[in-house]
XYZ file of C-alpha atoms in Angstrom:
324
model
C 31.701 58.871 26.594
C 34.839 60.932 27.274
C 35.235 64.222 25.468
C 37.624 64.224 22.539
C 40.190 67.053 22.561
C 40.976 68.264 19.044
C 44.400 69.825 18.809
C 45.829 72.015 16.073
C 48.590 70.450 14.027
C 52.045 71.521 12.941
C 53.427 74.868 14.019
C 50.066 76.109 15.337
C 50.456 73.828 18.358
C 52.061 75.830 21.164
C 54.234 74.478 23.947
C 51.566 75.228 26.565
C 48.776 73.613 24.507
C 50.852 70.462 24.090
C 51.750 70.382 27.792
C 48.142 70.826 28.919
C 46.893 68.185 26.484
C 49.485 65.683 27.723
C 48.624 66.275 31.367
C 44.893 66.023 30.601
C 45.512 62.591 29.060
C 46.833 61.197 32.363
C 44.296 59.346 34.484
C 46.131 59.115 37.819
C 45.905 62.351 39.878
C 49.265 61.653 41.552
C 50.942 61.260 38.172
C 49.343 64.487 36.969
C 50.659 66.324 40.011
C 54.209 64.949 39.740
C 54.471 65.258 35.980
C 52.875 68.696 36.112
C 55.871 70.079 38.029
C 58.403 68.878 35.449
C 56.385 69.550 32.309
C 55.029 72.896 33.545
C 58.405 74.315 34.552
C 60.068 73.059 31.374
C 57.342 74.637 29.259
C 57.798 77.940 31.082
C 61.550 77.764 30.584
C 61.511 77.184 26.815
C 58.602 79.620 26.277
C 55.027 78.401 26.641
C 53.660 80.610 23.844
C 56.112 79.363 21.217
C 55.137 76.892 18.497
C 56.103 73.442 19.714
C 57.781 72.713 16.376
C 60.207 75.616 16.887
C 61.747 74.157 20.065
C 65.054 72.347 19.537
C 66.101 69.193 21.358
C 69.015 70.971 23.028
C 66.641 73.614 24.429
C 64.790 70.876 26.301
C 68.089 69.530 27.593
C 69.262 72.995 28.645
C 65.972 73.598 30.477
C 66.360 70.326 32.387
C 69.943 71.219 33.316
C 69.053 74.713 34.482
C 66.062 73.557 36.491
C 67.327 70.298 38.024
C 70.972 69.858 36.984
C 72.182 70.356 40.559
C 69.367 68.380 42.198
C 69.623 64.912 43.715
C 69.992 62.051 41.225
C 66.497 60.701 41.919
C 64.960 64.145 41.380
C 66.832 64.605 38.095
C 65.752 61.176 36.849
C 62.103 61.761 37.829
C 61.894 65.201 36.163
C 63.731 64.000 33.076
C 61.440 60.953 32.864
C 58.321 63.128 33.020
C 59.534 65.423 30.239
C 60.580 62.388 28.183
C 57.041 60.988 28.533
C 55.617 64.314 27.367
C 57.814 64.643 24.275
C 57.284 60.970 23.392
C 53.515 61.419 23.743
C 53.636 64.317 21.280
C 55.732 62.336 18.796
C 53.404 59.324 18.961
C 50.485 61.571 17.998
C 52.302 63.043 15.039
C 52.994 66.495 16.466
C 56.190 68.178 15.327
C 58.281 68.916 18.385
C 61.487 68.321 20.306
C 62.850 65.260 22.069
C 64.976 64.948 25.183
C 68.542 64.963 23.778
C 70.732 61.924 24.291
C 73.272 63.875 26.333
C 70.635 64.666 28.986
C 70.744 61.054 30.036
C 69.390 59.224 33.041
C 71.919 59.226 35.876
C 72.991 56.078 37.750
C 71.816 55.696 41.365
C 74.070 57.313 43.991
C 75.322 53.960 45.281
C 76.481 52.730 41.866
C 80.088 52.966 40.713
C 81.136 55.894 38.533
C 83.554 54.642 35.857
C 87.229 55.405 36.466
C 89.011 56.266 33.235
C 92.685 55.397 33.056
C 95.240 58.174 32.811
C 96.289 56.779 29.430
C 92.705 56.907 28.114
C 92.315 60.500 29.308
C 95.630 61.557 27.750
C 94.785 59.881 24.434
C 91.361 61.519 24.250
C 92.770 64.989 24.917
C 95.570 64.430 22.387
C 93.214 63.586 19.503
C 93.570 66.011 16.587
C 89.847 66.418 15.949
C 89.206 67.581 19.527
C 89.012 71.380 19.719
C 91.411 73.324 21.941
C 88.476 74.451 24.097
C 87.486 70.877 24.940
C 91.124 69.817 25.477
C 91.588 72.630 27.989
C 88.313 72.001 29.800
C 88.892 68.262 30.163
C 92.486 68.747 31.306
C 91.402 71.305 33.914
C 88.622 69.055 35.199
C 91.066 66.178 35.596
C 93.926 68.146 37.165
C 91.802 70.303 39.491
C 89.392 67.474 40.442
C 86.805 70.249 40.570
C 83.111 69.985 39.792
C 82.207 70.745 36.178
C 79.934 73.660 37.041
C 82.698 75.279 39.087
C 85.201 75.287 36.218
C 82.653 76.361 33.599
C 81.736 79.344 35.806
C 85.327 80.670 35.978
C 86.155 83.981 34.267
C 89.523 84.998 32.854
C 89.890 87.681 35.541
C 89.770 84.925 38.195
C 92.781 83.034 36.847
C 96.207 83.127 38.464
C 98.126 81.656 35.524
C 101.526 81.958 37.198
C 100.315 80.271 40.381
C 98.204 77.729 38.450
C 95.147 78.349 40.595
C 91.832 80.182 40.734
C 88.883 80.621 43.095
C 85.657 78.788 42.316
C 82.171 79.261 43.665
C 81.439 76.067 45.580
C 78.464 74.923 47.591
C 79.050 75.488 51.290
C 79.156 72.660 53.798
C 76.142 73.849 55.773
C 72.910 75.157 54.226
C 71.587 78.311 55.812
C 67.997 78.500 56.985
C 65.872 81.420 55.953
C 62.844 82.671 57.836
C 59.871 80.327 57.995
C 62.169 77.314 57.735
C 63.075 77.570 54.035
C 66.540 76.199 53.293
C 68.946 78.049 51.022
C 72.136 76.541 49.628
C 75.111 78.641 50.705
C 78.061 79.255 48.379
C 81.663 79.856 49.331
C 84.817 80.704 47.385
C 87.432 77.963 47.395
C 90.698 77.602 45.488
C 91.467 74.891 42.949
C 94.888 74.089 41.473
C 95.981 72.672 38.122
C 99.248 71.299 36.784
C 101.446 71.565 33.703
C 98.916 70.095 31.263
C 96.288 72.792 31.767
C 99.029 75.399 32.233
C 100.222 74.782 28.657
C 96.737 74.893 27.142
C 95.152 77.878 28.899
C 97.307 80.655 27.343
C 96.586 79.285 23.863
C 92.852 79.170 24.550
C 92.795 82.745 25.886
C 94.782 84.342 23.038
C 93.309 87.774 22.305
C 90.935 87.742 25.291
C 91.486 89.284 28.715
C 87.982 89.322 30.204
C 84.833 87.255 30.383
C 84.185 83.500 30.579
C 87.154 81.187 30.083
C 85.039 78.701 28.125
C 82.708 80.193 25.521
C 80.550 78.952 22.676
C 81.634 79.272 19.049
C 78.537 81.259 18.073
C 76.924 84.384 19.464
C 73.656 83.839 21.354
C 70.414 84.428 19.483
C 68.470 87.683 19.961
C 65.884 86.036 22.223
C 68.358 84.547 24.708
C 68.736 86.564 27.907
C 72.180 86.387 29.537
C 73.843 88.294 32.345
C 76.791 90.517 31.491
C 79.130 88.145 33.342
C 78.147 85.274 31.024
C 79.126 87.066 27.805
C 82.643 87.814 26.589
C 82.829 91.632 26.229
C 85.442 91.352 23.464
C 83.806 88.743 21.201
C 80.144 88.695 22.261
C 80.315 84.916 22.717
C 78.325 83.327 25.562
C 79.595 81.120 28.357
C 79.681 77.420 27.502
C 76.901 75.717 29.454
C 77.067 72.426 31.324
C 74.690 70.819 28.862
C 76.745 71.906 25.859
C 79.964 70.700 27.503
C 78.421 67.333 28.333
C 77.115 66.938 24.777
C 80.576 67.666 23.340
C 82.195 65.053 25.569
C 79.544 62.502 24.601
C 80.124 63.304 20.925
C 83.801 62.348 21.199
C 83.425 59.291 23.453
C 80.114 57.596 22.592
C 80.763 54.190 21.031
C 77.278 52.669 21.223
C 75.251 55.650 20.034
C 74.435 59.111 21.446
C 74.223 59.253 25.235
C 76.606 56.337 25.826
C 79.833 58.323 26.181
C 81.732 59.609 29.166
C 80.249 61.992 31.710
C 81.997 65.176 32.844
C 81.962 64.011 36.465
C 84.222 61.104 35.494
C 87.208 63.469 35.243
C 86.859 64.500 38.893
C 86.193 60.917 39.951
C 89.118 59.538 37.945
C 91.541 62.231 39.125
C 90.785 61.606 42.791
C 90.952 57.841 42.310
C 94.365 58.105 40.638
C 95.634 60.266 43.505
C 94.358 57.680 45.984
C 96.049 54.889 44.054
C 99.330 56.804 44.199
C 99.166 56.921 47.982
C 97.673 60.371 48.654
C 96.500 60.522 52.259
C 92.870 60.845 53.194
C 93.468 64.400 54.411
C 95.138 65.380 51.133
C 92.262 63.900 49.147
C 89.819 65.931 51.251
C 91.864 69.074 50.632
C 92.012 68.426 46.878
C 88.369 67.472 46.459
C 87.086 69.948 49.102
C 84.781 67.274 50.528
C 83.737 68.108 54.076
C 83.261 64.545 55.304
C 85.929 61.839 55.351
C 83.489 59.112 54.309
C 82.930 60.913 50.995
C 86.581 60.503 49.947
C 87.167 56.956 51.158
C 85.987 55.559 47.837
C 89.073 57.173 46.272
C 91.493 55.838 48.884
C 92.803 52.912 46.855
C 96.512 52.273 47.462
C 98.460 50.650 44.629
C 99.595 46.994 44.896
C 103.140 48.279 45.471
C 101.990 50.414 48.398
C 100.110 47.472 49.906
C 103.194 45.244 49.505
C 105.323 47.870 51.207
C 103.037 48.209 54.209
C 102.707 44.422 54.428
C 106.487 44.161 54.823
C 106.122 45.921 58.174
C 104.536 42.725 59.530
C 107.544 40.555 58.740
C 109.729 39.247 61.617
C 112.310 41.720 62.836
C 115.290 39.888 61.363
C 113.590 39.603 57.947
C 113.741 43.373 57.501
C 117.454 43.690 58.323
């Protein structure tokens, strides 16, 4: 007869106790090993000695983003799925605890189509009165720069060239560098992104009264237990840098029509901006320069000439006298 594990209830149940109990309940050794990576690292991130009931949903989402937000889609989905199984297991047994937030959603496979939002839909969303100036500015910058969300969120005020409508961003390099013993390290390089009149009008309003620190900050000061680097805190207001998870949750809040987690994704601004440029006839080389992709095949999905452009090029095939 298998041993019965009696667990404390309520706030006496710690994160580590809940994690260990969940992993002990799994029969398949391979599942234990794979789930152990996700659950163990997430528990460490949120604080394994804390009462499980004190952990908020968003803390689980933030931990997932920090640990695997830049990983491959399949890795993100696997780690998220393991943590979701853990939190669901706790809920089913009546333990007070967090859930995986709706904004930390499962990502579509790499070969699926990312939605392209129309320019009109993007303009209408940003123009809505209930949308805060911070979100308006972030979304406009993401669309006009076609930059990755993490790159824009990492920008500080000191980096901005407001007159030139540009700034450097820390981007992943084209070639990973190999450390000793064969370990691979992602290399980062500084690259320049450019924005247009929309973001240029919003940025000065957003930065009123601030000259240093993160461009995009939270509306509340971080709690006493949250450790942040000096670069991630505004020295004038004490507000922390807006995280990717928080930014994604805010976008979902304003765009979800079928419940939490069904709204737009931040990556759709980059995808839509590049697609619109391709539709307007931007060359493949210009799309590569704008997106900073290193391989031509990665930008070909955006190379979608408009019907007018196709009609114009088709006219070149007409008989010589037809074009006179």
